[in-house]
Coordinates of N, CA and C and ligand atoms in Angstrom, one line a residue:
M1 N -0.6 -12.8 -5.6 CA -0.7 -13.6 -4.4 C -0.6 -12.6 -3.2
L2 N -1.6 -12.8 -2.3 CA -1.6 -12.0 -1.0 C -1.1 -12.9 0.1
L3 N -0.4 -12.3 1.0 CA 0.1 -13.1 2.2 C -0.3 -12.4 3.5
H4 N -1.0 -13.1 4.4 CA -1.3 -12.6 5.7 C -0.1 -13.0 6.6
V5 N 0.6 -12.1 7.2 CA 1.7 -12.4 8.1 C 1.2 -12.0 9.6
P6 N 0.9 -13.0 10.4 CA 0.5 -12.7 11.8 C 1.7 -12.2 12.6
H7 N 1.4 -11.3 13.6 CA 2.4 -10.9 14.7 C 3.7 -10.4 14.1
V8 N 3.6 -9.5 13.1 CA 4.8 -8.8 12.7 C 5.3 -7.9 13.9
L9 N 4.2 -7.3 14.5 CA 4.5 -6.5 15.8 C 3.7 -7.2 16.9
S10 N 4.3 -7.2 18.1 CA 3.7 -7.8 19.3 C 2.6 -6.8 19.7
K11 N 1.7 -7.3 20.5 CA 0.6 -6.4 21.1 C 1.2 -5.2 21.9
Q12 N 2.3 -5.6 22.6 CA 3.0 -4.6 23.4 C 3.6 -3.5 22.6
H13 N 4.2 -3.9 21.5 CA 4.8 -3.0 20.5 C 3.8 -2.1 19.9
V14 N 2.6 -2.7 19.5 CA 1.5 -1.9 19.0 C 1.1 -0.8 20.0
Q15 N 1.0 -1.3 21.2 CA 0.5 -0.4 22.3 C 1.5 0.8 22.5
S16 N 2.8 0.5 22.5 CA 3.7 1.6 22.7 C 3.7 2.6 21.5
I17 N 3.5 2.0 20.3 CA 3.4 2.9 19.1 C 2.2 3.8 19.2
R18 N 1.1 3.2 19.6 CA -0.2 3.9 19.7 C -0.1 5.0 20.7
Q19 N 0.6 4.7 21.8 CA 0.7 5.7 22.9 C 1.6 6.9 22.4
A20 N 2.7 6.6 21.7 CA 3.5 7.6 21.2 C 2.8 8.5 20.3
M21 N 1.9 7.9 19.5 CA 1.1 8.7 18.5 C 0.1 9.7 19.2
N22 N -0.3 9.3 20.4 CA -1.2 10.1 21.1 C -0.6 11.3 21.9
Q23 N 0.7 11.2 22.1 CA 1.4 12.3 22.9 C 1.2 13.7 22.3
D24 N 1.6 13.8 21.0 CA 1.5 15.1 20.3 C 0.4 15.0 19.2
N25 N 0.0 16.1 18.8 CA -0.9 16.0 17.6 C 0.0 16.2 16.4
Q26 N 0.5 15.1 15.9 CA 1.4 15.0 14.8 C 0.8 14.6 13.4
W27 N -0.5 14.5 13.4 CA -1.2 14.1 12.2 C -1.4 15.2 11.2
V28 N -1.1 15.0 10.0 CA -1.3 15.9 8.9 C -2.1 15.3 7.8
S29 N -2.6 16.1 6.8 CA -3.3 15.5 5.7 C -2.5 14.5 4.9
G30 N -3.1 13.4 4.6 CA -2.4 12.4 3.8 C -2.2 12.7 2.3
K31 N -2.8 13.8 1.9 CA -2.8 14.1 0.4 C -1.3 14.3 0.0
S32 N -0.5 14.8 0.9 CA 0.9 15.1 0.5 C 1.7 13.9 0.0
S33 N 1.4 12.7 0.4 CA 2.1 11.6 0.0 C 1.5 10.8 -1.2
A34 N 0.4 11.4 -1.8 CA -0.3 10.7 -2.9 C 0.2 11.3 -4.2
G35 N 0.1 10.5 -5.2 CA 0.4 10.9 -6.6 C -0.8 11.8 -7.1
A36 N -0.6 12.4 -8.3 CA -1.7 13.3 -8.8 C -3.0 12.6 -8.9
Q37 N -3.1 11.4 -9.4 CA -4.4 10.8 -9.6 C -5.0 10.4 -8.3
A38 N -4.2 10.1 -7.3 CA -4.6 9.6 -6.0 C -5.1 10.7 -5.1
Q39 N -4.6 11.9 -5.3 CA -4.9 13.0 -4.4 C -6.4 13.3 -4.2
N40 N -7.1 13.2 -5.3 CA -8.5 13.5 -5.3 C -9.4 12.5 -4.6
I41 N -8.9 11.3 -4.4 CA -9.7 10.2 -3.9 C -9.2 9.8 -2.5
K42 N -8.3 10.6 -1.9 CA -7.6 10.2 -0.7 C -8.1 11.1 0.4
K43 N -8.7 10.6 1.5 CA -9.0 11.4 2.7 C -8.6 10.6 3.9
N44 N -7.4 11.0 4.4 CA -6.9 10.4 5.6 C -5.9 11.3 6.3
L45 N -5.3 10.9 7.4 CA -4.3 11.6 8.0 C -3.0 10.8 8.1
Q46 N -1.9 11.4 8.2 CA -0.7 10.6 8.4 C 0.3 11.4 9.3
I47 N 1.1 10.6 10.0 CA 2.1 11.2 10.8 C 3.1 12.0 10.0
N48 N 3.3 13.3 10.3 CA 4.2 14.1 9.5 C 5.6 13.5 9.4
S49 N 6.0 13.2 8.2 CA 7.2 12.4 8.0 C 8.5 13.3 8.2
N50 N 8.3 14.6 8.5 CA 9.5 15.4 8.8 C 9.7 15.5 10.3
S51 N 8.8 14.8 11.1 CA 8.8 15.0 12.5 C 9.7 14.0 13.2
Q52 N 10.1 14.3 14.4 CA 11.0 13.4 15.2 C 10.2 12.2 15.6
L53 N 8.9 12.4 15.9 CA 8.1 11.2 16.2 C 8.1 10.2 15.0
Y54 N 8.0 10.7 13.8 CA 8.0 9.8 12.6 C 9.3 9.0 12.6
Q55 N 10.4 9.7 12.8 CA 11.7 9.0 12.8 C 11.7 7.9 13.8
Q56 N 11.2 8.2 15.0 CA 11.2 7.3 16.1 C 10.3 6.1 15.8
L57 N 9.2 6.3 15.3 CA 8.2 5.2 15.0 C 8.7 4.3 13.8
S58 N 9.2 5.0 12.8 CA 9.6 4.2 11.6 C 10.8 3.3 11.9
Q59 N 11.7 3.9 12.8 CA 12.9 3.1 13.2 C 12.5 2.0 14.2
Q60 N 11.4 2.1 14.8 CA 10.9 1.0 15.6 C 10.3 -0.2 14.8
V61 N 9.6 0.2 13.8 CA 8.8 -0.8 13.0 C 9.7 -1.5 11.9
L62 N 10.6 -0.7 11.3 CA 11.4 -1.3 10.2 C 12.1 -2.5 10.6
P63 N 12.8 -2.6 11.7 CA 13.6 -3.8 12.1 C 12.6 -5.0 12.3
Q64 N 11.4 -4.8 12.7 CA 10.5 -5.9 12.9 C 10.1 -6.5 11.6
I65 N 9.9 -5.6 10.6 CA 9.6 -6.1 9.2 C 10.7 -6.9 8.7
K66 N 11.9 -6.4 8.9 CA 13.1 -7.1 8.3 C 13.3 -8.4 9.0
E67 N 12.9 -8.5 10.2 CA 13.1 -9.8 11.0 C 12.2 -10.9 10.6
S68 N 11.1 -10.5 10.0 CA 10.0 -11.6 9.7 C 10.5 -12.5 8.6
L69 N 10.6 -13.8 8.9 CA 11.1 -14.8 8.0 C 10.1 -15.0 6.8
F70 N 8.8 -14.9 7.2 CA 7.7 -15.0 6.2 C 7.8 -13.9 5.2
I71 N 8.0 -12.6 5.6 CA 8.1 -11.5 4.7 C 9.4 -11.7 3.8
Q72 N 10.5 -12.1 4.5 CA 11.7 -12.3 3.7 C 11.5 -13.4 2.6
S73 N 10.8 -14.5 2.9 CA 10.6 -15.5 2.0 C 9.6 -15.1 0.9
F74 N 8.6 -14.3 1.2 CA 7.6 -13.9 0.2 C 8.1 -12.7 -0.6
A75 N 8.7 -11.7 0.0 CA 9.1 -10.5 -0.7 C 10.5 -10.5 -1.3
L76 N 11.4 -11.3 -0.7 CA 12.8 -11.3 -1.1 C 13.3 -9.9 -1.3
P77 N 13.3 -9.2 -0.1 CA 13.6 -7.7 -0.2 C 15.0 -7.4 -0.6
K78 N 15.1 -6.4 -1.4 CA 16.4 -5.7 -1.7 C 16.5 -4.5 -0.8
E79 N 15.4 -3.7 -0.8 CA 15.2 -2.5 0.0 C 13.8 -2.5 0.6
I80 N 13.7 -2.2 1.9 CA 12.4 -1.9 2.5 C 12.4 -0.5 2.9
L81 N 11.3 0.3 2.4 CA 11.2 1.7 2.8 C 10.8 1.8 4.2
P82 N 11.2 2.9 5.0 CA 10.6 3.1 6.3 C 9.1 3.3 6.2
P83 N 8.3 2.7 7.0 CA 6.9 2.8 6.9 C 6.3 4.2 7.1
L84 N 5.2 4.4 6.5 CA 4.4 5.6 6.8 C 3.2 5.2 7.7
F85 N 2.7 6.1 8.5 CA 1.6 5.8 9.5 C 0.4 6.6 9.1
N86 N -0.7 5.9 9.0 CA -1.9 6.7 8.6 C -3.1 6.3 9.5
C87 N -4.1 7.3 9.4 CA -5.2 7.2 10.2 C -6.5 7.5 9.4
Y88 N -7.5 6.6 9.4 CA -8.7 6.9 8.7 C -9.8 7.0 9.8
Q89 N -10.6 8.1 9.7 CA -11.7 8.3 10.6 C -12.7 9.3 10.0
D90 N -13.9 9.4 10.6 CA -14.8 10.4 10.0 C -15.0 10.2 8.5
T91 N -15.4 9.1 8.1 CA -15.6 8.7 6.7 C -14.3 8.7 5.8
G92 N -13.2 8.8 6.5 CA -11.9 8.8 5.8 C -11.8 7.5 4.9
H93 N -11.2 7.6 3.7 CA -11.2 6.5 2.8 C -10.0 6.8 1.8
Y94 N -9.8 5.8 1.0 CA -8.8 6.0 -0.1 C -9.3 5.2 -1.3
G95 N -9.8 5.9 -2.3 CA -10.5 5.2 -3.4 C -9.5 4.3 -4.2
N96 N -10.1 3.6 -5.2 CA -9.2 2.7 -6.0 C -8.0 3.4 -6.6
H97 N -6.8 2.8 -6.4 CA -5.6 3.5 -6.9 C -4.5 2.4 -7.0
V98 N -3.5 2.8 -7.7 CA -2.3 2.0 -7.7 C -1.2 2.9 -7.1
D99 N -0.3 2.2 -6.3 CA 0.8 3.0 -5.6 C 1.8 3.4 -6.6
N100 N 2.5 4.5 -6.3 CA 3.5 5.0 -7.2 C 4.6 3.9 -7.4
A101 N 5.1 3.8 -8.6 CA 6.0 2.8 -8.9 C 7.4 3.0 -8.3
I102 N 7.7 4.3 -8.1 CA 9.1 4.7 -7.6 C 8.9 5.5 -6.4
H103 N 9.7 5.2 -5.4 CA 9.7 6.1 -4.2 C 11.1 6.5 -3.9
Y104 N 11.2 7.7 -3.3 CA 12.6 8.1 -2.9 C 12.8 7.8 -1.5
Y105 N 13.9 7.1 -1.2 CA 14.3 6.7 0.1 C 15.2 7.7 0.6
H106 N 14.7 8.7 1.4 CA 15.4 9.9 1.8 C 16.7 9.6 2.6
E107 N 16.6 8.7 3.6 CA 17.7 8.5 4.5 C 18.9 7.9 3.7
K108 N 18.6 7.1 2.7 CA 19.7 6.5 1.9 C 20.0 7.2 0.6
N109 N 19.2 8.2 0.3 CA 19.4 9.0 -1.0 C 19.4 8.0 -2.2
I110 N 18.4 7.1 -2.2 CA 18.3 6.2 -3.4 C 16.8 6.2 -3.8
T111 N 16.6 5.8 -5.1 CA 15.2 5.6 -5.5 C 14.9 4.1 -5.4
V112 N 13.7 3.8 -5.0 CA 13.3 2.4 -4.8 C 12.1 2.0 -5.7
R113 N 12.1 0.9 -6.4 CA 11.0 0.5 -7.2 C 10.1 -0.3 -6.2
T114 N 8.8 0.0 -6.3 CA 7.9 -0.6 -5.3 C 7.3 -1.9 -6.0
D115 N 7.8 -3.0 -5.6 CA 7.3 -4.3 -6.1 C 6.3 -5.0 -5.2
V116 N 6.4 -4.7 -3.9 CA 5.5 -5.4 -3.0 C 5.0 -4.3 -2.0
S117 N 3.7 -4.3 -1.8 CA 3.1 -3.4 -0.8 C 2.8 -4.1 0.5
M118 N 2.8 -3.3 1.6 CA 2.5 -4.0 2.9 C 1.7 -3.0 3.8
T119 N 0.7 -3.5 4.4 CA 0.0 -2.8 5.4 C 0.1 -3.5 6.7
I120 N 0.5 -2.9 7.8 CA 0.5 -3.5 9.1 C -0.6 -2.8 9.9
F121 N -1.6 -3.5 10.4 CA -2.7 -3.0 11.1 C -2.3 -2.6 12.5
L122 N -2.6 -1.4 13.0 CA -2.3 -1.0 14.3 C -3.5 -0.8 15.2
S123 N -4.7 -0.9 14.6 CA -6.0 -0.9 15.3 C -6.6 -2.3 15.3
E124 N -7.2 -2.7 16.4 CA -7.9 -3.9 16.4 C -9.2 -3.8 15.5
P125 N -9.7 -4.9 14.9 CA -10.9 -4.8 14.0 C -12.1 -4.2 14.7
D126 N -12.2 -4.4 16.0 CA -13.4 -4.0 16.7 C -13.3 -2.5 17.2
E127 N -12.2 -1.8 16.8 CA -12.1 -0.4 17.2 C -12.7 0.5 16.1
Y128 N -13.1 -0.1 15.0 CA -13.7 0.8 13.9 C -14.6 0.0 13.0
E129 N -15.5 0.8 12.4 CA -16.4 0.2 11.4 C -16.0 0.6 10.0
G130 N -16.1 -0.3 9.0 CA -15.6 0.0 7.7 C -14.1 -0.1 7.6
G131 N -13.5 0.6 6.7 CA -12.0 0.6 6.6 C -11.4 -0.7 6.1
E132 N -12.2 -1.5 5.4 CA -11.6 -2.7 4.9 C -10.6 -2.3 3.7
L133 N -9.5 -3.0 3.7 CA -8.6 -2.8 2.6 C -9.0 -3.8 1.5
I134 N -9.4 -3.3 0.3 CA -9.8 -4.2 -0.8 C -8.7 -4.2 -1.8
I135 N -8.3 -5.4 -2.1 CA -7.2 -5.6 -3.1 C -7.7 -6.4 -4.3
E136 N -7.5 -5.9 -5.5 CA -7.9 -6.5 -6.7 C -6.8 -7.3 -7.3
D137 N -7.0 -8.6 -7.6 CA -6.0 -9.2 -8.4 C -6.7 -10.1 -9.4
T138 N -5.9 -10.9 -10.1 CA -6.5 -11.7 -11.2 C -7.6 -12.6 -10.7
Y139 N -7.7 -12.9 -9.5 CA -8.7 -13.8 -8.9 C -9.9 -13.0 -8.4
G140 N -9.9 -11.7 -8.5 CA -11.1 -10.9 -8.0 C -10.7 -10.0 -6.9
E141 N -11.6 -9.6 -6.1 CA -11.4 -8.7 -5.0 C -11.2 -9.4 -3.7
H142 N -10.3 -9.0 -2.9 CA -10.0 -9.6 -1.5 C -10.2 -8.5 -0.5
E143 N -11.0 -8.8 0.5 CA -11.3 -7.9 1.6 C -10.4 -8.2 2.8
V144 N -9.7 -7.2 3.3 CA -8.7 -7.5 4.3 C -8.9 -6.6 5.5
K145 N -9.1 -7.2 6.7 CA -9.2 -6.4 8.0 C -8.5 -7.3 9.0
L146 N -7.4 -7.0 9.5 CA -6.6 -7.9 10.4 C -6.5 -7.4 11.8
D147 N -6.0 -8.3 12.7 CA -5.7 -7.9 14.0 C -4.6 -7.0 14.1
A148 N -4.5 -6.1 15.1 CA -3.4 -5.2 15.3 C -2.1 -6.0 15.4
G149 N -1.1 -5.6 14.7 CA 0.2 -6.2 14.7 C 0.4 -7.2 13.5
D150 N -0.7 -7.5 12.8 CA -0.7 -8.4 11.6 C -0.5 -7.6 10.4
A151 N 0.1 -8.2 9.4 CA 0.4 -7.5 8.1 C -0.2 -8.3 6.9
I152 N -0.6 -7.5 5.9 CA -0.9 -8.1 4.6 C 0.1 -7.6 3.6
V153 N 0.6 -8.6 2.9 CA 1.7 -8.3 1.9 C 1.2 -8.7 0.5
Y154 N 1.3 -7.8 -0.5 CA 0.7 -8.1 -1.8 C 1.5 -7.4 -2.9
P155 N 1.3 -7.9 -4.1 CA 2.1 -7.2 -5.2 C 1.6 -5.7 -5.4
A156 N 2.6 -4.9 -5.5 CA 2.3 -3.4 -5.6 C 1.6 -3.1 -6.9
T157 N 1.6 -4.1 -7.8 CA 0.9 -3.9 -9.1 C -0.6 -3.9 -9.0
S158 N -1.1 -4.3 -7.8 CA -2.6 -4.5 -7.7 C -3.3 -3.2 -7.4
L159 N -4.5 -3.0 -8.0 CA -5.3 -1.9 -7.7 C -5.9 -2.2 -6.3
H160 N -6.0 -1.1 -5.5 CA -6.6 -1.4 -4.1 C -7.2 -0.1 -3.6
R161 N -8.0 -0.3 -2.5 CA -8.6 0.9 -1.9 C -8.9 0.6 -0.4
V162 N -9.2 1.7 0.3 CA -9.6 1.6 1.7 C -11.0 2.1 1.8
E163 N -11.9 1.3 2.2 CA -13.3 1.6 2.3 C -13.5 2.7 3.4
P164 N -14.5 3.6 3.3 CA -14.8 4.6 4.3 C -14.9 4.0 5.7
V165 N -14.3 4.7 6.7 CA -14.4 4.4 8.1 C -15.6 5.1 8.7
T166 N -16.6 4.4 9.1 CA -17.8 5.1 9.5 C -17.9 5.4 11.0
S167 N -17.1 4.6 11.8 CA -17.0 5.0 13.2 C -15.6 4.5 13.7
G168 N -15.1 5.2 14.7 CA -13.8 4.8 15.3 C -12.7 5.3 14.4
S169 N -11.5 4.8 14.7 CA -10.3 5.2 13.9 C -9.5 3.9 13.5
R170 N -9.1 3.9 12.3 CA -8.3 2.8 11.7 C -6.9 3.3 11.5
I171 N -6.0 2.9 12.4 CA -4.6 3.3 12.3 C -3.8 2.1 11.7
A172 N -2.9 2.4 10.8 CA -2.1 1.4 10.2 C -0.7 2.0 9.7
A173 N 0.2 1.1 9.5 CA 1.5 1.5 8.9 C 1.5 0.8 7.5
C174 N 2.1 1.6 6.5 CA 2.2 0.9 5.2 C 3.6 1.2 4.7
T175 N 4.1 0.3 3.9 CA 5.4 0.4 3.3 C 5.5 -0.4 2.0
W176 N 6.7 -0.2 1.4 CA 6.9 -0.9 0.1 C 8.3 -1.5 0.1
V177 N 8.4 -2.6 -0.7 CA 9.6 -3.3 -0.8 C 10.0 -3.4 -2.3
Q178 N 11.3 -3.1 -2.5 CA 11.9 -3.4 -3.8 C 12.4 -4.8 -3.7
S179 N 12.0 -5.7 -4.5 CA 12.4 -7.1 -4.4 C 13.6 -7.4 -5.3
M180 N 14.3 -8.4 -4.9 CA 15.4 -8.9 -5.7 C 14.8 -9.6 -7.0
V181 N 13.6 -10.1 -6.8 CA 12.9 -10.7 -8.0 C 11.7 -9.9 -8.3
K182 N 11.8 -9.2 -9.4 CA 10.7 -8.2 -9.8 C 9.4 -8.8 -10.2
D183 N 9.5 -10.0 -10.8 CA 8.3 -10.6 -11.4 C 7.4 -11.3 -10.3
D184 N 6.1 -10.9 -10.2 CA 5.2 -11.5 -9.2 C 5.2 -13.0 -9.2
W185 N 5.1 -13.5 -10.4 CA 4.9 -14.9 -10.6 C 6.1 -15.7 -10.2
Q186 N 7.3 -15.2 -10.6 CA 8.5 -15.9 -10.2 C 8.7 -15.9 -8.6
R187 N 8.3 -14.7 -8.1 CA 8.4 -14.6 -6.6 C 7.4 -15.5 -5.9
S188 N 6.2 -15.7 -6.4 CA 5.2 -16.6 -5.8 C 5.7 -18.0 -5.9
M189 N 6.3 -18.4 -7.0 CA 6.8 -19.8 -7.2 C 8.0 -20.0 -6.2
L190 N 8.9 -19.1 -6.0 CA 10.0 -19.2 -5.1 C 9.4 -19.4 -3.7
F191 N 8.4 -18.5 -3.3 CA 7.8 -18.6 -2.0 C 7.2 -20.0 -1.7
N192 N 6.4 -20.4 -2.7 CA 5.8 -21.7 -2.5 C 6.8 -22.9 -2.4
L193 N 7.8 -22.8 -3.2 CA 8.9 -23.8 -3.1 C 9.6 -23.8 -1.7
D194 N 9.9 -22.6 -1.3 CA 10.6 -22.4 0.0 C 9.8 -22.9 1.1
Q195 N 8.5 -22.6 1.1 CA 7.6 -23.0 2.2 C 7.4 -24.5 2.2
T196 N 7.3 -25.1 1.0 CA 7.1 -26.5 0.9 C 8.4 -27.3 1.4
I197 N 9.6 -26.7 1.1 CA 10.8 -27.4 1.5 C 10.9 -27.3 3.1
M198 N 10.5 -26.2 3.6 CA 10.5 -26.0 5.1 C 9.5 -27.0 5.8
Q199 N 8.3 -27.2 5.2 CA 7.4 -28.1 5.7 C 7.9 -29.6 5.6
L200 N 8.5 -29.9 4.5 CA 9.0 -31.2 4.3 C 10.1 -31.5 5.3
R201 N 11.0 -30.5 5.6 CA 12.0 -30.7 6.6 C 11.5 -30.9 7.9
Q202 N 10.4 -30.2 8.2 CA 9.7 -30.3 9.5 C 9.1 -31.7 9.7
N203 N 8.5 -32.2 8.6 CA 7.7 -33.4 8.7 C 8.6 -34.6 8.6
L204 N 9.7 -34.5 7.8 CA 10.5 -35.7 7.5 C 11.9 -35.6 7.9
G205 N 12.4 -34.5 8.4 CA 13.8 -34.3 8.7 C 14.6 -34.2 7.4
D206 N 15.9 -34.0 7.6 CA 16.7 -33.8 6.4 C 16.9 -35.1 5.6
S207 N 16.9 -34.9 4.3 CA 17.1 -36.1 3.4 C 17.8 -35.6 2.1
K208 N 18.3 -36.5 1.4 CA 19.0 -36.2 0.1 C 18.1 -35.5 -0.8
E209 N 16.8 -35.9 -0.9 CA 15.8 -35.3 -1.8 C 15.5 -33.8 -1.4
I210 N 15.5 -33.6 -0.1 CA 15.2 -32.2 0.4 C 16.4 -31.3 0.1
L211 N 17.6 -31.9 0.2 CA 18.8 -31.1 -0.1 C 18.8 -30.8 -1.6
Q212 N 18.3 -31.7 -2.4 CA 18.2 -31.4 -3.9 C 17.2 -30.3 -4.2
L213 N 16.1 -30.4 -3.5 CA 15.1 -29.3 -3.7 C 15.6 -28.0 -3.2
T214 N 16.3 -28.0 -2.1 CA 16.9 -26.7 -1.6 C 17.9 -26.2 -2.6
N215 N 18.7 -27.1 -3.2 CA 19.6 -26.7 -4.3 C 18.9 -26.1 -5.4
H216 N 17.8 -26.7 -5.8 CA 17.0 -26.2 -6.9 C 16.4 -24.8 -6.6
Y217 N 16.0 -24.6 -5.4 CA 15.5 -23.3 -4.9 C 16.6 -22.2 -5.1
H218 N 17.7 -22.5 -4.6 CA 18.8 -21.5 -4.7 C 19.3 -21.3 -6.1
N219 N 19.2 -22.3 -6.9 CA 19.6 -22.1 -8.3 C 18.6 -21.2 -9.1
L220 N 17.3 -21.4 -8.7 CA 16.3 -20.5 -9.3 C 16.5 -19.1 -8.9
L221 N 16.8 -18.9 -7.6 CA 17.0 -17.6 -7.0 C 18.2 -16.9 -7.7
R222 N 19.2 -17.7 -7.9 CA 20.5 -17.3 -8.5 C 20.1 -16.8 -9.9
Q223 N 19.3 -17.5 -10.6 CA 18.9 -17.2 -12.0 C 18.1 -15.9 -12.1
W224 N 17.2 -15.7 -11.1 CA 16.2 -14.6 -11.2 C 16.5 -13.4 -10.4
A225 N 17.4 -13.5 -9.4 CA 17.6 -12.3 -8.5 C 18.4 -11.3 -9.3
V226 N 18.0 -10.0 -9.1 CA 18.8 -8.9 -9.6 C 19.2 -8.1 -8.4
L227 N 20.5 -7.9 -8.2 CA 21.0 -7.3 -7.0 C 21.4 -5.8 -7.3
Ligands
NI1 NI1 -2.1 2.4 -1.8

């Protein structure tokens, strides 16, 4: 299941990130962060993750991701990695690949299993041609191109690619979540139940039945969550 989360970053926030990126030339080849299979099919740039600018940007974006109630409900995060920042231009692309299963979280000195992938778009769709994120799941291929500040969140088990950018620049942040609930299907069911309970509460107010459903949600989470 894919989830479109609008306004993870405000337009103002996006603008300040984009301005900071323009100050220095901090872009390096993106091949350094790809696995062996992915290196040959990846052509993009990324902000040097050893730079001060990277620290500054990732520390700006990470709290916004953590604050999103939609992302919390969908991904049930145990750990969220600091995001990477990438730029596709001049036919830059990333062929079909699967993300590495394990990432090292440098600041915390821990390894993180990537259960959920996330891309936050930092360019508006009319700033570039091509650059669609194509995600394959059991229902086929999904083409994603979102407004700046919006995120797409999807199971890290999905094959995906970024189509060549034929004009302009496509700037985005991407990151991964280790979820308390590893199984995609269990996570989807919890998300659907959580969202339905919230809508029922909005439409009908509190009731004994809604309380029972909420109890059911928490008991399932208790059953499935691994901390
Ligand atoms: Ni990827």
